[in-house]
Coordinates of C-alpha atoms in Angstrom, one line a residue:
Chain A
X7 CA 5.5 7.1 7.9
X8 CA 5.4 10.9 8.3
X9 CA 3.0 10.8 11.2
X10 CA 0.2 12.5 9.2
X11 CA -2.5 10.0 8.3
X12 CA -4.8 10.6 5.4
X13 CA -7.7 8.3 4.4
X14 CA -8.8 7.1 2.1
X15 CA -5.7 6.7 -0.2
X16 CA -7.8 6.4 -3.3
X17 CA -11.4 7.5 -4.1
X18 CA -13.3 7.1 -7.3
X19 CA -16.7 8.7 -7.5
X20 CA -19.2 10.0 -10.0
X21 CA -20.0 13.6 -10.9
X22 CA -22.4 15.3 -8.6
X23 CA -21.5 13.2 -5.6
X24 CA -20.1 14.2 -2.2
X25 CA -17.0 12.8 -0.5
X26 CA -15.2 13.3 2.8
X27 CA -11.4 13.2 3.1
X28 CA -9.9 12.7 6.5
X29 CA -6.6 13.8 8.1
X30 CA -5.0 13.1 11.4
X31 CA -2.1 15.4 12.1
X32 CA 1.3 14.5 13.5
X33 CA 1.2 14.2 17.3
X34 CA 1.6 17.6 18.9
X35 CA 0.8 19.6 15.7
X36 CA -2.0 22.0 16.1
X37 CA -2.2 23.3 12.5
X38 CA -3.7 21.4 9.7
X39 CA -3.5 22.6 6.0
X40 CA -5.3 21.2 3.0
X41 CA -3.7 21.5 -0.5
X42 CA -4.9 20.4 -3.9
X43 CA -2.4 19.2 -6.4
X44 CA -3.4 18.8 -10.1
X45 CA -1.2 18.6 -13.1
X46 CA -2.1 22.0 -14.5
X47 CA -2.4 24.0 -11.3
X48 CA 0.4 22.8 -9.2
X49 CA 0.0 22.8 -5.4
X50 CA -2.9 25.0 -4.4
X51 CA -3.7 26.0 -0.8
X52 CA -7.3 25.4 0.2
X53 CA -7.7 26.1 3.9
X54 CA -5.9 26.0 7.3
X55 CA -7.1 25.2 10.8
X56 CA -5.3 25.9 14.0
X57 CA -6.4 24.4 17.2
X58 CA -10.0 24.0 16.0
X59 CA -10.4 27.4 14.4
X60 CA -10.2 28.4 10.7
X61 CA -7.0 30.5 10.3
X62 CA -6.5 31.0 6.6
X63 CA -8.4 30.4 3.5
X64 CA -7.0 30.0 0.0
X65 CA -8.6 29.1 -3.3
X66 CA -11.3 26.9 -1.8
X67 CA -14.5 26.5 -3.8
X68 CA -17.8 27.1 -2.2
X69 CA -18.7 23.5 -2.9
X70 CA -15.8 22.5 -0.5
X71 CA -15.8 22.8 3.2
X72 CA -13.6 21.7 6.0
X73 CA -13.5 21.5 9.8
X74 CA -11.1 20.6 12.6
X75 CA -12.4 18.6 15.5
X76 CA -11.5 18.8 19.2
X77 CA -9.1 15.8 18.8
X78 CA -7.4 17.9 16.0
X79 CA -8.2 15.6 13.2
X80 CA -9.7 17.4 10.1
X81 CA -12.1 16.6 7.4
X82 CA -12.4 18.1 3.9
X83 CA -15.8 17.8 2.4
X84 CA -16.2 18.0 -1.4
X85 CA -19.7 18.2 -2.8
X86 CA -21.3 18.5 -6.2
X87 CA -18.2 17.0 -7.7
X88 CA -17.1 17.9 -11.2
X89 CA -14.5 16.2 -13.4
X90 CA -12.1 19.0 -12.8
X91 CA -12.0 18.2 -9.1
X92 CA -10.0 15.1 -9.9
X93 CA -6.6 15.7 -8.1
X94 CA -4.4 14.7 -5.3
X95 CA -5.5 16.2 -2.0
X96 CA -2.9 16.6 0.6
X97 CA -3.1 17.3 4.3
X98 CA -0.1 18.8 6.1
X99 CA 0.4 19.7 9.7
X100 CA 2.8 21.9 11.7
X101 CA 3.2 22.8 15.4
X102 CA 2.8 26.5 14.9
X103 CA 0.1 28.6 13.3
X104 CA 2.4 30.1 10.7
X105 CA 4.0 27.0 9.4
X106 CA 7.4 28.7 9.5
X107 CA 8.8 25.6 11.2
X108 CA 8.0 23.4 8.2
X109 CA 5.1 21.2 7.2
X110 CA 4.8 17.4 7.6
X111 CA 2.7 16.1 4.7
X112 CA 0.5 13.0 4.6
X113 CA 0.6 10.7 1.6
X114 CA -2.5 12.2 0.0
X115 CA -5.9 11.1 -1.2
X116 CA -6.1 10.6 -5.0
X117 CA -9.6 11.6 -6.0
X118 CA -10.9 10.5 -9.4
X119 CA -14.3 11.9 -10.5
X120 CA -15.8 10.0 -13.4
Chain B
X7 CA -1.4 31.9 -8.7
X8 CA 1.9 30.5 -7.5
X9 CA 4.2 32.9 -5.8
X10 CA 7.2 30.8 -6.3
X11 CA 8.3 30.0 -9.8
X12 CA 10.9 27.4 -10.4
X13 CA 13.5 27.1 -13.0
X14 CA 14.1 24.9 -14.8
X15 CA 10.8 23.0 -15.0
X16 CA 12.7 19.8 -15.7
X17 CA 16.3 18.7 -15.4
X18 CA 18.0 15.6 -16.4
X19 CA 21.6 14.8 -15.3
X20 CA 23.9 11.9 -14.8
X21 CA 24.7 10.3 -11.4
X22 CA 27.5 12.1 -9.7
X23 CA 26.8 15.5 -11.3
X24 CA 25.5 18.5 -9.4
X25 CA 21.9 19.7 -9.8
X26 CA 20.9 23.3 -9.4
X27 CA 17.3 24.5 -9.1
X28 CA 16.2 28.1 -8.8
X29 CA 13.1 29.7 -7.2
X30 CA 11.8 33.2 -7.6
X31 CA 9.1 34.8 -5.4
X32 CA 7.2 38.0 -5.2
X33 CA 6.4 39.2 -1.7
X34 CA 8.4 39.8 1.5
X35 CA 9.1 36.5 3.3
X36 CA 10.1 35.3 6.7
X37 CA 11.6 32.1 5.4
X38 CA 11.9 29.9 2.3
X39 CA 11.6 26.1 2.4
X40 CA 12.5 23.3 0.0
X41 CA 10.5 20.1 -0.3
X42 CA 10.9 16.9 -2.3
X43 CA 8.1 14.9 -3.8
X44 CA 8.6 11.4 -5.1
X45 CA 6.1 10.6 -7.9
X46 CA 2.5 10.8 -6.5
X47 CA 3.6 10.8 -2.9
X48 CA 3.5 13.3 -0.1
X49 CA 6.1 16.1 0.0
X50 CA 9.0 15.8 2.4
X51 CA 10.6 18.9 4.0
X52 CA 14.3 19.2 3.1
X53 CA 15.6 22.5 4.4
X54 CA 14.5 25.9 5.6
X55 CA 16.4 29.2 5.2
X56 CA 15.3 32.3 7.1
X57 CA 15.2 35.8 5.5
X58 CA 18.3 36.9 7.4
X59 CA 20.4 34.0 6.2
X60 CA 22.2 33.9 2.9
X61 CA 23.3 30.3 2.8
X62 CA 22.6 27.0 4.5
X63 CA 23.9 23.5 4.2
X64 CA 22.4 20.1 5.0
X65 CA 24.4 17.0 3.9
X66 CA 24.6 17.2 0.1
X67 CA 22.1 20.1 0.0
X68 CA 23.1 23.7 -0.3
X69 CA 20.5 26.5 -0.3
X70 CA 21.1 30.2 -1.0
X71 CA 18.8 33.1 -0.6
X72 CA 19.0 36.5 -2.1
X73 CA 16.2 38.6 -0.7
X74 CA 17.2 41.6 -2.8
X75 CA 16.5 39.6 -6.0
X76 CA 13.7 37.6 -4.3
X77 CA 15.3 34.3 -5.4
X78 CA 16.7 31.1 -4.0
X79 CA 18.6 28.2 -5.3
X80 CA 18.9 24.6 -4.2
X81 CA 22.1 22.7 -5.1
X82 CA 22.3 19.0 -4.8
X83 CA 25.9 17.8 -5.0
X84 CA 27.0 14.4 -6.2
X85 CA 23.5 13.4 -7.2
X86 CA 22.2 9.8 -7.0
X87 CA 19.5 8.0 -8.8
X88 CA 17.5 8.1 -5.6
X89 CA 17.4 11.9 -5.8
X90 CA 15.0 11.6 -8.8
X91 CA 11.9 13.5 -7.7
X92 CA 10.2 16.8 -8.0
X93 CA 11.5 19.7 -5.9
X94 CA 9.4 22.6 -4.7
X95 CA 10.2 25.8 -3.0
X96 CA 7.7 27.2 -0.5
X97 CA 7.6 30.7 1.0
X98 CA 6.4 31.8 4.4
X99 CA 5.1 35.3 3.8
X100 CA 6.4 37.7 6.5
X101 CA 3.1 38.6 8.2
X102 CA 2.5 34.9 9.0
X103 CA -1.1 35.2 8.1
X104 CA -0.9 33.1 5.0
X105 CA -0.1 29.4 4.6
X106 CA 3.1 28.5 2.7
X107 CA 2.9 29.2 -1.0
X108 CA 4.4 26.5 -3.2
X109 CA 6.2 27.0 -6.4
X110 CA 5.5 25.0 -9.6
X111 CA 8.3 22.6 -9.0
X112 CA 11.4 21.3 -10.8
X113 CA 11.3 17.6 -12.0
X114 CA 14.8 16.2 -11.5
X115 CA 15.8 13.0 -13.3
X116 CA 19.1 11.4 -12.3
X117 CA 20.3 8.8 -14.8
X118 CA 22.3 6.0 -13.3

């Protein structure tokens, strides 16, 4: 157990639907990062929050949004889902805003869009 | 696009042999990190090397960094079947304004 908790572990949903992925960071970590991993795109950075504020944005689609709550857990919302959104979604956390001290990853949510 | 590109994409060796993976990157960095991922699972942080360091060791891992060539290598000595996994380099860009950028990974298969 890495200390980063992601739920659910697996999700199967239909095209056009909306889903919410949840992440609780390791105790004491203020930064939360969301990454998407697919076979052909590798590990793509989506978005980062630090202590409740958005800090950095990567290749996140407009159909996707995220937030970090006062208790530091984060949610990633994916809407109008397409087949191409099928991927592993990872949450990671770090104590610092830069991540220079290394990330702790959750075990991921496997999303299948059918 | 991925900043870090890893080479080779896949590597198959026998138990007891050494495995070397290489990573190249494009921008100025503060540090470079290596992670391991067992099939379909979360990545695990292995080792971090800062831009002012040239070599670092941790157990059977040895990492080198050449900032003039913008490249790093990860050496796993005396490999074991349990080392079978994908290995990723990740760079911390020096302004600190971006999240870590991950390479495309090297799939290592260690045959018992």
